Short mmCIF file of C-alpha atoms in Angstrom, two decimals:
data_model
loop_
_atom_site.label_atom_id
_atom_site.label_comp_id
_atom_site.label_asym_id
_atom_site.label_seq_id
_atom_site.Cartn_x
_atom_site.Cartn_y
_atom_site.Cartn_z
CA UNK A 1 -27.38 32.31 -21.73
CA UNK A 2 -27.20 34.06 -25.20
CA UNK A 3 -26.74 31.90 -28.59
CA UNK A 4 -22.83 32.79 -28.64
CA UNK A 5 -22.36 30.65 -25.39
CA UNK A 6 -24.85 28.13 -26.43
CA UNK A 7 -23.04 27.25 -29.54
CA UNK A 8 -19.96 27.09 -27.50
CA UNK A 9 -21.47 24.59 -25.27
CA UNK A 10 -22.82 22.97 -27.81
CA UNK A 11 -19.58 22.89 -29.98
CA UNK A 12 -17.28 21.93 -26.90
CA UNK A 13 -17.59 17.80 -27.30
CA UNK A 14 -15.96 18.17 -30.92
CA UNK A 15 -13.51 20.66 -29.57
CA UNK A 16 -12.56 18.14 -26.95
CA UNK A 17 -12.34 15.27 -29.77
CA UNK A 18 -10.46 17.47 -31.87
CA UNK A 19 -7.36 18.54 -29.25
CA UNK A 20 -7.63 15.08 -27.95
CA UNK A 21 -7.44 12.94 -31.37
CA UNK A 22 -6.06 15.09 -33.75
CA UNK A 23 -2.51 14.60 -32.46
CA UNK A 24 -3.12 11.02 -31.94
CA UNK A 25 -4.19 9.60 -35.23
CA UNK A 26 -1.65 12.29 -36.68
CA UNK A 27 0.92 9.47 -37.93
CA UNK A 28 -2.26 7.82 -39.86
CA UNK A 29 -2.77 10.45 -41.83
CA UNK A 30 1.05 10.82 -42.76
CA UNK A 31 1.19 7.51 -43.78
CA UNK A 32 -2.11 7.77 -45.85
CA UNK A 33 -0.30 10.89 -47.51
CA UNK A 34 3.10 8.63 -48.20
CA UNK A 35 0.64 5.64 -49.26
CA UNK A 36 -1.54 7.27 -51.52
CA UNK A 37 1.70 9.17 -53.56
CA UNK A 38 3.47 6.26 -53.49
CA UNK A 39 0.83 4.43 -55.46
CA UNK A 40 0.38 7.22 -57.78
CA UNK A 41 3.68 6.84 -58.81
CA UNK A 42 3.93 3.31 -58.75
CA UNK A 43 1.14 2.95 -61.19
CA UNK A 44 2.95 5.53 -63.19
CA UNK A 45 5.93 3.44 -63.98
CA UNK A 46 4.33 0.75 -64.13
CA UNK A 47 1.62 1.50 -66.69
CA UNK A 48 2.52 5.12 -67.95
CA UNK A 49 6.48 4.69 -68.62
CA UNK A 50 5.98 1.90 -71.40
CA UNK A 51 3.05 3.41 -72.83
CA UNK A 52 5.20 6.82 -73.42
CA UNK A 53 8.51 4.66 -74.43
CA UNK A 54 6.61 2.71 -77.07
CA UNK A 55 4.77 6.07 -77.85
CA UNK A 56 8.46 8.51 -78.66
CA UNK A 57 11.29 7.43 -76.63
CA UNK A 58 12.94 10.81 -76.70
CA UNK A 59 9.76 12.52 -75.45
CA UNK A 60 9.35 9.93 -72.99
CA UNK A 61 12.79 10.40 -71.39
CA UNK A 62 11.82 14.54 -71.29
CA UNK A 63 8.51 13.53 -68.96
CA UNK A 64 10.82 11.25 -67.11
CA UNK A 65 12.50 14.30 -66.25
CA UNK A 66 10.04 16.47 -65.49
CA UNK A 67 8.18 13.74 -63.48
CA UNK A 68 11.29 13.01 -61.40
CA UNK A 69 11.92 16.87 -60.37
CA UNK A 70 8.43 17.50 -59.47
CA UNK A 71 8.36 14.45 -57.56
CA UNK A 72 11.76 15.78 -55.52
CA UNK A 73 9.96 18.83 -54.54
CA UNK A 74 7.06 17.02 -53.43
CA UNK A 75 9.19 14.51 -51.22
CA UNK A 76 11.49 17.18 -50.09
CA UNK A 77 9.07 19.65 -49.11
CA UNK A 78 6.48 17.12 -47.29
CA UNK A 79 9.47 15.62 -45.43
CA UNK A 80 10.48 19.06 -44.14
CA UNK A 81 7.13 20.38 -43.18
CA UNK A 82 6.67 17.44 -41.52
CA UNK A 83 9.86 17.34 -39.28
CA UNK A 84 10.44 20.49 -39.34
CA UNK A 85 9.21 22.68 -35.59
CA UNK A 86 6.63 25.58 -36.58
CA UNK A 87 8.88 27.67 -33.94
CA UNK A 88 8.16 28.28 -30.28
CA UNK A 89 8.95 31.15 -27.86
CA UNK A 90 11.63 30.74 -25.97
CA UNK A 91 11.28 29.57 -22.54
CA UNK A 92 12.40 31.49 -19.67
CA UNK A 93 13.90 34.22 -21.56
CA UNK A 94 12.85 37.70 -21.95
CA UNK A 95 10.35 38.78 -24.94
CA UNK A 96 11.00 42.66 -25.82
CA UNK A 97 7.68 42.63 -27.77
CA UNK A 98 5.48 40.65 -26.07
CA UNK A 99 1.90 41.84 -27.22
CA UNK A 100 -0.05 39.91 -24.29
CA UNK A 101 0.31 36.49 -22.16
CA UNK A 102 -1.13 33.06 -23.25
CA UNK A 103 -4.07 32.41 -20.83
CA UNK A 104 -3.37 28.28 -21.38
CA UNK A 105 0.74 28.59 -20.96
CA UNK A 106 0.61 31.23 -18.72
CA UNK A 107 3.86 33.06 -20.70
CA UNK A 108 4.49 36.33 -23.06
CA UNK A 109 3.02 35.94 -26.29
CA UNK A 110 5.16 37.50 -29.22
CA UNK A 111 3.54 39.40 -32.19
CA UNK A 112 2.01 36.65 -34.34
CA UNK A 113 1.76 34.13 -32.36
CA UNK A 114 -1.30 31.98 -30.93
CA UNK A 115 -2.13 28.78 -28.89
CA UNK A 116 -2.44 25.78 -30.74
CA UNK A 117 -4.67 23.80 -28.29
CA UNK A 118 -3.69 20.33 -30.21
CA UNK A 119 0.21 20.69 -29.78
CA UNK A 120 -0.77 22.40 -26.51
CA UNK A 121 1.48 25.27 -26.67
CA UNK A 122 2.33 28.53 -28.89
CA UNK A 123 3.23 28.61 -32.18
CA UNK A 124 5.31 31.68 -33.69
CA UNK A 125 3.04 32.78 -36.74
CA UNK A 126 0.58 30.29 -36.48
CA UNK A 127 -1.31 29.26 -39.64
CA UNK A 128 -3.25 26.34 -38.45
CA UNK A 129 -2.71 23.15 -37.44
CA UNK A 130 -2.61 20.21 -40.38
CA UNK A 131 -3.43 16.80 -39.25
CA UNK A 132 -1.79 15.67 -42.91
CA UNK A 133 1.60 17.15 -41.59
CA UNK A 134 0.99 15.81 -37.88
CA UNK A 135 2.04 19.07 -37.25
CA UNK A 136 1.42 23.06 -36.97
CA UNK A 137 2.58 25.19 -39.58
CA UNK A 138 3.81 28.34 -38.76
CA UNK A 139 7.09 30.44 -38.93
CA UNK A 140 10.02 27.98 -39.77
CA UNK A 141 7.39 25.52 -41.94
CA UNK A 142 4.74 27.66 -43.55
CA UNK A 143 6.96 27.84 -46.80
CA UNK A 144 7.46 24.05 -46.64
CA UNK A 145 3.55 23.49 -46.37
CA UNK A 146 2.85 25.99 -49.00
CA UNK A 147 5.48 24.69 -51.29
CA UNK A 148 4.19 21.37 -50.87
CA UNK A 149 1.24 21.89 -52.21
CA UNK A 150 2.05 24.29 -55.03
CA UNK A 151 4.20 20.93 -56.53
CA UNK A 152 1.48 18.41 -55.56
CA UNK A 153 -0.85 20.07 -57.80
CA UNK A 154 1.79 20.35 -60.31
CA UNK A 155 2.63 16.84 -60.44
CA UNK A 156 -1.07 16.01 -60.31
CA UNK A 157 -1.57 18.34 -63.43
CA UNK A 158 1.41 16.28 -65.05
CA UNK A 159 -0.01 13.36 -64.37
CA UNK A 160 -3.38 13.84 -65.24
CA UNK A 161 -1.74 15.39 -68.98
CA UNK A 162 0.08 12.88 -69.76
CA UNK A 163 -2.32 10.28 -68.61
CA UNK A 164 -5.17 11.28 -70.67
CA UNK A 165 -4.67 9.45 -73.42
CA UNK A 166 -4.25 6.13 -71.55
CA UNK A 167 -7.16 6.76 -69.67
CA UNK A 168 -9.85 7.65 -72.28
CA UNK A 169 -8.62 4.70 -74.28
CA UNK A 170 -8.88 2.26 -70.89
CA UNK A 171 -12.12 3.93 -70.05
CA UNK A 172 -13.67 5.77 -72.11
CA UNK A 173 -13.13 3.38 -75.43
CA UNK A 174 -13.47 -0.19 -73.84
CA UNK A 175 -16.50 -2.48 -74.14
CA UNK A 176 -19.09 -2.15 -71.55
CA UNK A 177 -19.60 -6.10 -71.79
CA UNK A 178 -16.87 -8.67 -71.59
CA UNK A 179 -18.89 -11.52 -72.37
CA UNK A 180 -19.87 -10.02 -76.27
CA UNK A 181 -18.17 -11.40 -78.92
CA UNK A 182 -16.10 -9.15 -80.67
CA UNK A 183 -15.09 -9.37 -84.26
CA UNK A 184 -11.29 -8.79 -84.13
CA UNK A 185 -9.62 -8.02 -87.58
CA UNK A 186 -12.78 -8.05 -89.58
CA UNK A 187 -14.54 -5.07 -91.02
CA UNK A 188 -18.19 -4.88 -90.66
CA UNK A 189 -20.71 -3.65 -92.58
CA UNK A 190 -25.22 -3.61 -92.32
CA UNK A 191 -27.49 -5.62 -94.19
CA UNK A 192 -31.31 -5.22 -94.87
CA UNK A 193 -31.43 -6.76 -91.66
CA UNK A 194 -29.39 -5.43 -89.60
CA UNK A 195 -27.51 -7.97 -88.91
CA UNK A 196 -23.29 -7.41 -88.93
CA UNK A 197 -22.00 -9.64 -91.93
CA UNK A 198 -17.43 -9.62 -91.69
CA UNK A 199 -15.83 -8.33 -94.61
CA UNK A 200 -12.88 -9.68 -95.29
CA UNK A 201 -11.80 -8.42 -99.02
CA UNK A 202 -12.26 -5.03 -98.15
CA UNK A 203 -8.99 -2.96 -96.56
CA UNK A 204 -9.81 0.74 -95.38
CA UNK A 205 -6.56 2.87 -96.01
CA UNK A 206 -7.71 5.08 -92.85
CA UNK A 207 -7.30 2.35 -90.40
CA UNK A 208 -4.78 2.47 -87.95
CA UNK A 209 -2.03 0.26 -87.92
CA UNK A 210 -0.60 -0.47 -84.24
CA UNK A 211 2.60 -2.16 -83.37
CA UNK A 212 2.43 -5.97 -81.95
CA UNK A 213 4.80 -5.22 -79.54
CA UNK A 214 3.10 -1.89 -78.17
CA UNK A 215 0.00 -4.04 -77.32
CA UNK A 216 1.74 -6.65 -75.79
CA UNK A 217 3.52 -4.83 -73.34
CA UNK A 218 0.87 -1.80 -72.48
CA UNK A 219 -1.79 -4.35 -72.64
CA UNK A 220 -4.67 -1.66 -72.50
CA UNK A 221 -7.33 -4.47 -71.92
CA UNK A 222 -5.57 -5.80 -68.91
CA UNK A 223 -8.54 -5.45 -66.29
CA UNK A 224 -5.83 -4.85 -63.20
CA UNK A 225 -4.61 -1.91 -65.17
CA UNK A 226 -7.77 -0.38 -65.80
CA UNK A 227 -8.69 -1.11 -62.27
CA UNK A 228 -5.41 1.05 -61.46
CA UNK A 229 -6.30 3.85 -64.39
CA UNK A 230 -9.63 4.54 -63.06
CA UNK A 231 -7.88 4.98 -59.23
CA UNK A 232 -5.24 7.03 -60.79
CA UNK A 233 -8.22 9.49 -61.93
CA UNK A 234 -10.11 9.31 -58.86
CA UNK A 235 -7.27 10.14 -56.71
CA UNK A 236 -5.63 12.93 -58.90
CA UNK A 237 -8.88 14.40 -59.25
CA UNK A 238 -9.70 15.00 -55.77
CA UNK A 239 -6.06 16.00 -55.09
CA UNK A 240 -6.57 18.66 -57.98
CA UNK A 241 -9.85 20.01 -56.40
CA UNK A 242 -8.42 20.03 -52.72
CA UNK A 243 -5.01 20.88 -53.14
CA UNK A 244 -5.55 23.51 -55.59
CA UNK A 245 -8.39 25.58 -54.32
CA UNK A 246 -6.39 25.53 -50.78
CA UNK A 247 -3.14 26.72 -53.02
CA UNK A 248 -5.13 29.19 -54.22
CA UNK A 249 -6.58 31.13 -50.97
CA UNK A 250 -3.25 30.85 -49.33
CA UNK A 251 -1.31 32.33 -52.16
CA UNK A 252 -3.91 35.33 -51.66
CA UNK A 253 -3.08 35.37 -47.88
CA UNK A 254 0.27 35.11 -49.07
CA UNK A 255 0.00 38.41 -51.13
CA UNK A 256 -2.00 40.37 -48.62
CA UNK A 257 1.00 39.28 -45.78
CA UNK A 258 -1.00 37.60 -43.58
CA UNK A 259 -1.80 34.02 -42.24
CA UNK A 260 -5.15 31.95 -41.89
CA UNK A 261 -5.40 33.41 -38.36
CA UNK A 262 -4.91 36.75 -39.57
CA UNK A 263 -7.23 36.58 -41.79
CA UNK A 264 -10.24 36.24 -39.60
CA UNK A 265 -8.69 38.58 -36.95
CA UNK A 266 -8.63 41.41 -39.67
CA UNK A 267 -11.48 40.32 -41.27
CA UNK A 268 -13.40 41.61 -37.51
CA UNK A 269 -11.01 44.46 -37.46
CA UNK A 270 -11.52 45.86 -39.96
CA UNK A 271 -15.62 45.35 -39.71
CA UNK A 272 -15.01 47.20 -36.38
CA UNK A 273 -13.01 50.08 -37.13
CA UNK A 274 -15.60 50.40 -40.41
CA UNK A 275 -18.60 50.67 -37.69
CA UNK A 276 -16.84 54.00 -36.52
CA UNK A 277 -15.59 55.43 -39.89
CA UNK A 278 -11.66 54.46 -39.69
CA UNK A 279 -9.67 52.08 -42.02
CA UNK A 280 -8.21 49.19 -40.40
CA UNK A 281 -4.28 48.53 -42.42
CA UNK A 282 -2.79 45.32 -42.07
CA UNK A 283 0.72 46.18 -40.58
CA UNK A 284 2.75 43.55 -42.12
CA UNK A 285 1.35 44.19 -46.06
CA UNK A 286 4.04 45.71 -47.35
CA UNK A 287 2.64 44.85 -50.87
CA UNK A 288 1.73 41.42 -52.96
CA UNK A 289 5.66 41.39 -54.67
CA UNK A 290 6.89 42.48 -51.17
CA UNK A 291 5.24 40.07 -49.67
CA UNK A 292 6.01 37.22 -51.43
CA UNK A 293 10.20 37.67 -51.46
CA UNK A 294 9.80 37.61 -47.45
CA UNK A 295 7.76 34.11 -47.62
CA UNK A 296 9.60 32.73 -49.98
CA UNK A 297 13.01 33.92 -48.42
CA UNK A 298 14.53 35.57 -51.32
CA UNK A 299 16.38 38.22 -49.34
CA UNK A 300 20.35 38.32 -48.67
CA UNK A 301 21.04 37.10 -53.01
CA UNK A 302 18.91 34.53 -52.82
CA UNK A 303 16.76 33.58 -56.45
CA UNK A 304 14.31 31.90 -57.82
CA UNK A 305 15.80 29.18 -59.22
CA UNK A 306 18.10 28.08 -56.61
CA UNK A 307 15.89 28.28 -53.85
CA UNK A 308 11.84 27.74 -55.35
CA UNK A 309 12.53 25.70 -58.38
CA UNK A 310 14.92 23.61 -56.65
CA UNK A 311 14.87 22.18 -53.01
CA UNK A 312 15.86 24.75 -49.95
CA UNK A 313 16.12 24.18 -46.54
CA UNK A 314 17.09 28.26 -46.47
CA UNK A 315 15.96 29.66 -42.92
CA UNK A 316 12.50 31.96 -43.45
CA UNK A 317 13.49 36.31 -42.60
CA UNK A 318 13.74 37.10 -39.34
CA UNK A 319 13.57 35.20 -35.64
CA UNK A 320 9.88 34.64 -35.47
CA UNK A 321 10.08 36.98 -32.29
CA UNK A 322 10.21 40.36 -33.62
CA UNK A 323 8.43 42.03 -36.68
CA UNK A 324 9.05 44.68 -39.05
CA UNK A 325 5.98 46.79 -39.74
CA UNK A 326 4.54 48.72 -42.84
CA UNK A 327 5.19 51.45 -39.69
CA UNK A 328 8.94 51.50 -39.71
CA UNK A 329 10.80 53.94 -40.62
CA UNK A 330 12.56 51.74 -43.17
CA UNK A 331 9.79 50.01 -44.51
CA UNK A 332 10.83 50.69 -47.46
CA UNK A 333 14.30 49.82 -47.58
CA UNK A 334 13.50 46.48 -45.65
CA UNK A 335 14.32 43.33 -46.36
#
């Protein structure tokens, strides 16, 4: 009875909630996903699209096409990370590089690969499972999860830009109290005592002149649209935080060749082999620019444009079963 298996017994019931539930409520949390974009962009046509018309027409029709390829990646790559199988080993054939066997399937386990205990079987590279995806993401989806996200916070950033404007002057610049009377079309000025006497012989030059028919349709006073502005903000802005710090640390696993798993695992490796005065080397970092054109699949004349900027459903290097190693003897020349 030390603390180690303590905490384990301790930690077991939400272990046991997790593998059992996760899977289950799974297609919630795709929906929630497809329900909370397609809001965002709802509310985007709806309140952003005649705002930026009015605004310059010809700009307007630039974001349109901006918006419109951003929001293809983000639909494309959701849609395949969902459906698309993380990769398993095959069953009942024979595994040249099996490493060990899976305690829980009882079966060789490739290089890479773990147990996912809420799919219930092994996953070829395993990253982790995502209960956003209903699914694991490993060797045939990583780049679809990854990509994913990299767009999401894209689009949120392109959102949140050209939003700004709408949303200070919704928020930021509307009355506090609807029932005060306003004085609409009438300068103001002080007297002694402080009351506000309207001034109607005096025209400023500096005051801004706005178009009848701007107001009328954008209607920034429209309480349903500010009701939608302020959600707009509060769901970009956690999608921002989220999204983009988890962008961030997997683009660094990304560049150091390894996967959330990894991570940890060489994390303790390399703490160990430190203990007795030897390096630990990961053997698949073959370099951050390396690295990244084996993720992203840019081997065999594949580019950047046809296959990041724009939608791919190109097959990730390799089978998922076998590895090439910073140990081979044409490391260098590979892929």
């Amino acid at each position: 009875m030390d603390q180690s298996y303590a905490a384990d017994v301790c930690m077991e019931p939400m272990f046991w909630f997790v593998d059992n539930f996760t899977y289950a409520i799974g297609p919630l949390f795709v929906v929630a996903v497809i329900g909370l974009t397609s809001s965002v962009v709802f509310i985007a046509y709806w309140i952003g699209l005649p705002y930026w018309w009015q605004r310059n027409p010809y700009l307007c029709v630039i974001l349109v096409i901006i918006g419109h390829w951003l929001l293809l990646n983000i639909s494309f790559h959701y849609y395949k990370a969902v459906i698309t199988p993380p990769g398993y080993p095959p069953q009942g054939e024979l595994i040249t590089e099996a490493v060990s066997i899976c305690k829980k399937c009882i079966a060789p386990k490739p290089p890479r690969t773990h147990h996912c205990s809420v799919c219930n079987r092994c996953i070829l590279k395993m990253d982790h499972h995502c209960p956003w995806l209903n699914n694991c993401v490993g060797y045939k989806n990583h780049r679809y999860f990854f990509m994913y996200m990299v767009y999401m916070v894209l689009g949120v950033i392109f959102v949140i830009v050209c939003g700004f404007d709408i949303a200070y002057s919704a928020i930021m610049l509307a009355g506090d109290d609807p029932d005060e009377p306003e004085l609409e079309g009438h300068p103001v000025k002080f007297n002694k005592t402080g009351a506000l006497i309207p001034v109607t012989d005096v025209l400023y030059i500096d005051t801004p002149v706005v178009d009848d028919d701007f107001n009328e349709n954008y209607e920034p006073n429209n309480p349903w649209k500010k009701r939608a502005i302020i959600y707009m903000a509060l769901i970009n802005s956690g999608v921002l935080v989220a999204l983009g710090v988890l962008s961030i640390w997997h683009s660094r696993l990304i560049g150091k060749g390894e996967t959330s798993i990894e991570a940890n695992i060489n994390k303790t490796e390399t703490q160990r082999l430190a203990e007795i005065g030897r390096i630990y080397i990961n053997p698949y970092n073959f370099g951050n620019k390396k690295n990244w054109r084996i993720f992203l699949g840019l081997v065999k004349g594949r580019n950047l444009y046809q296959h990041v900027l724009l939608p791919s459903a190109h097959e990730p290097v390799g089978d998922g079963l076998t590895w090439h190693t910073i140990h081979d003897e044409d490391a260098d020349e590979w892929p």
